Structure formats: C-alpha cells, structure tokens
Coordinates of N, CA and C in Angstrom, one line a residue:
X1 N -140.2 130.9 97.0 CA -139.5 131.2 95.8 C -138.4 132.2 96.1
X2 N -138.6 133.3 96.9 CA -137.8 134.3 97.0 C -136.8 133.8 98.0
X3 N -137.4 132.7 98.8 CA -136.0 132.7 99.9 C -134.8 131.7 99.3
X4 N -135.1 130.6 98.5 CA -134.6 130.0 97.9 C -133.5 130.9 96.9
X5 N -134.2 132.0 96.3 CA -133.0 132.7 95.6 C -132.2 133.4 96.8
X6 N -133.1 133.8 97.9 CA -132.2 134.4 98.5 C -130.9 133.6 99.0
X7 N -130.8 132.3 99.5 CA -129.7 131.4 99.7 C -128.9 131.1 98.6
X8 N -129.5 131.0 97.4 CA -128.2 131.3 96.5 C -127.6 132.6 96.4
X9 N -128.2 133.5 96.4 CA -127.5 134.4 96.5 C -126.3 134.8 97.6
X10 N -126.8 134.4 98.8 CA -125.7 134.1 99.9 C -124.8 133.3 99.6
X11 N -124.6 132.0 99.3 CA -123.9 131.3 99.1 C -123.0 131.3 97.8
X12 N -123.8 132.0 96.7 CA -122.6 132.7 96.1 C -121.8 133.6 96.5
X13 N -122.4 134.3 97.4 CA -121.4 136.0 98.0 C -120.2 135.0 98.6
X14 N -120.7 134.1 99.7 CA -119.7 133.5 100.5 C -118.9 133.1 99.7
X15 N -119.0 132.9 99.0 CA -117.6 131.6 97.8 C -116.8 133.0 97.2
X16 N -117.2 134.1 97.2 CA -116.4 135.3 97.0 C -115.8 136.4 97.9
X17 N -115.9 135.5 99.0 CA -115.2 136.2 100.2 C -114.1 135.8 100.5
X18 N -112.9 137.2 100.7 CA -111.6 136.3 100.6 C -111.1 136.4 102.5
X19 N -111.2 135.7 103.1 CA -110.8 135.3 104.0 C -109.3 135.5 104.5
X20 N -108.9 136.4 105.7 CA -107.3 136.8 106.5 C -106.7 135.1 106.7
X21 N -105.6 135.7 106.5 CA -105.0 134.3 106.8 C -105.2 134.4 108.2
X22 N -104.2 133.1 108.7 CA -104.2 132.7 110.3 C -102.9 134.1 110.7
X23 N -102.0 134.5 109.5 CA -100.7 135.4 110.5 C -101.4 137.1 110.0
X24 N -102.3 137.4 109.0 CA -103.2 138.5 109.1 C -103.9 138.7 110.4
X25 N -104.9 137.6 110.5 CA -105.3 137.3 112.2 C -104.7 137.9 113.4
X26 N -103.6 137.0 113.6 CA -103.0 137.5 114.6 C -102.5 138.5 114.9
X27 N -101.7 139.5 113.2 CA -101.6 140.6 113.7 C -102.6 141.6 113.8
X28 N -104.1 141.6 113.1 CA -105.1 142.5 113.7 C -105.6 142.5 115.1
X29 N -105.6 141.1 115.5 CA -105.8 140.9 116.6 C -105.1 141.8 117.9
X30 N -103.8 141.5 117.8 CA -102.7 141.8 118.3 C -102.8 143.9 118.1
X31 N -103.0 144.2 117.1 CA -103.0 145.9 117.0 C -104.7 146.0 118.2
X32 N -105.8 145.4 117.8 CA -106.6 145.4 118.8 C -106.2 145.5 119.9
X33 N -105.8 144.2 120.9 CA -105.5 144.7 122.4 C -104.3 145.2 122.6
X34 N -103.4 145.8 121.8 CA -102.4 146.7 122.0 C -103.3 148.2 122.4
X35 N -104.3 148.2 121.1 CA -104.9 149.7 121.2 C -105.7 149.6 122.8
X36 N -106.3 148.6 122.7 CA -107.5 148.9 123.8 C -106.4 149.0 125.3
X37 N -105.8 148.2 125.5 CA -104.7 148.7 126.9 C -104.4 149.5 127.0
X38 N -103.6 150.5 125.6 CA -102.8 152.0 125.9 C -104.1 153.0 126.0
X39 N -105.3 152.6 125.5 CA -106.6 153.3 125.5 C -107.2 153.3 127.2
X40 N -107.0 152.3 127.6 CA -107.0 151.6 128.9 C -106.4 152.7 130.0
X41 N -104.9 152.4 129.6 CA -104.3 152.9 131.0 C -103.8 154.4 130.6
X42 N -104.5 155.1 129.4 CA -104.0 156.8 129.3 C -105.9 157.4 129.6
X43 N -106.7 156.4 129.6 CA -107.5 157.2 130.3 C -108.0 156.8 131.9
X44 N -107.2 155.9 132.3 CA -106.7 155.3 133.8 C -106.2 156.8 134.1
X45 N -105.0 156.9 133.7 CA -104.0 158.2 134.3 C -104.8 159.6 134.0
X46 N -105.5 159.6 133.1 CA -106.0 161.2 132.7 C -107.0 161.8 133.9
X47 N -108.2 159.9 134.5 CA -109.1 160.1 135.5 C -108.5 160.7 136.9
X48 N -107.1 159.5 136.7 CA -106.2 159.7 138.0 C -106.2 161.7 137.9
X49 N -105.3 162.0 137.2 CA -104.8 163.5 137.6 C -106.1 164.6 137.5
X50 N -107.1 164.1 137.1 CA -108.2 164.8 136.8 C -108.9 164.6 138.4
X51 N -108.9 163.3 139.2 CA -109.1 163.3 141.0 C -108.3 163.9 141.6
X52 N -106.8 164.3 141.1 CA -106.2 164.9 142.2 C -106.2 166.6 141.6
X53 N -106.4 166.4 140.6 CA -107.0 168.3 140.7 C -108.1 168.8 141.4
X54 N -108.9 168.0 141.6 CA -110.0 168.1 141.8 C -109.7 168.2 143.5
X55 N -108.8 167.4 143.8 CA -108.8 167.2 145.2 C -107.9 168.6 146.0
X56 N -107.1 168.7 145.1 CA -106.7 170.7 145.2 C -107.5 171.5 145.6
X57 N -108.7 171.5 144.8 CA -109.3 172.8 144.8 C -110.9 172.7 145.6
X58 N -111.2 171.4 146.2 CA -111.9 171.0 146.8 C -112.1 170.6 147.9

C-alpha cells in the first residue's frame, strides 16, 4: 500500500520537474571544465613554487 503511494508520488514530482535545455547544458557544462582546469593548473603551479622553495631552504 505505501509503496504504491510512494510511486505516485514520484511520478507526480517528476512531471513537475522543469528540465535545462540542451544550450543551458552546455553552458553549465562548459563553466564546469573551465573551473576544474584553472583549478587544475593554479594548484599545478602553487605545488610547483611551493617544491622550489622548499628546495632553497633544504
């Protein structure tokens, strides 16, 4: 009894979900691996200069 409401209840939620278009999409997508590369290669370079201090004083 309960699960049977429970699937209605799902399947009404879903019919009220408003869904990104295909050009929404792409541009979330697109801000994603923009962020994650500059997130990428500024803590690439931070390790970098953080080895060569290290290699100064060591």
């Amino acid at each position: 009894m309960h699960l049977i409401r429970f699937i209605k209840s799902v399947n009404h939620e879903m019919k009220l979900v408003v869904w990104p278009t295909a050009r929404e999409n792409r541009r979330d997508t697109t801000i994603v691996i923009s962020l994650t590369l500059f997130f990428v290669l500024f803590f690439a370079l931070f390790d970098w200069l953080i080895q060569m201090f290290m290699k100064l004083f060591v």
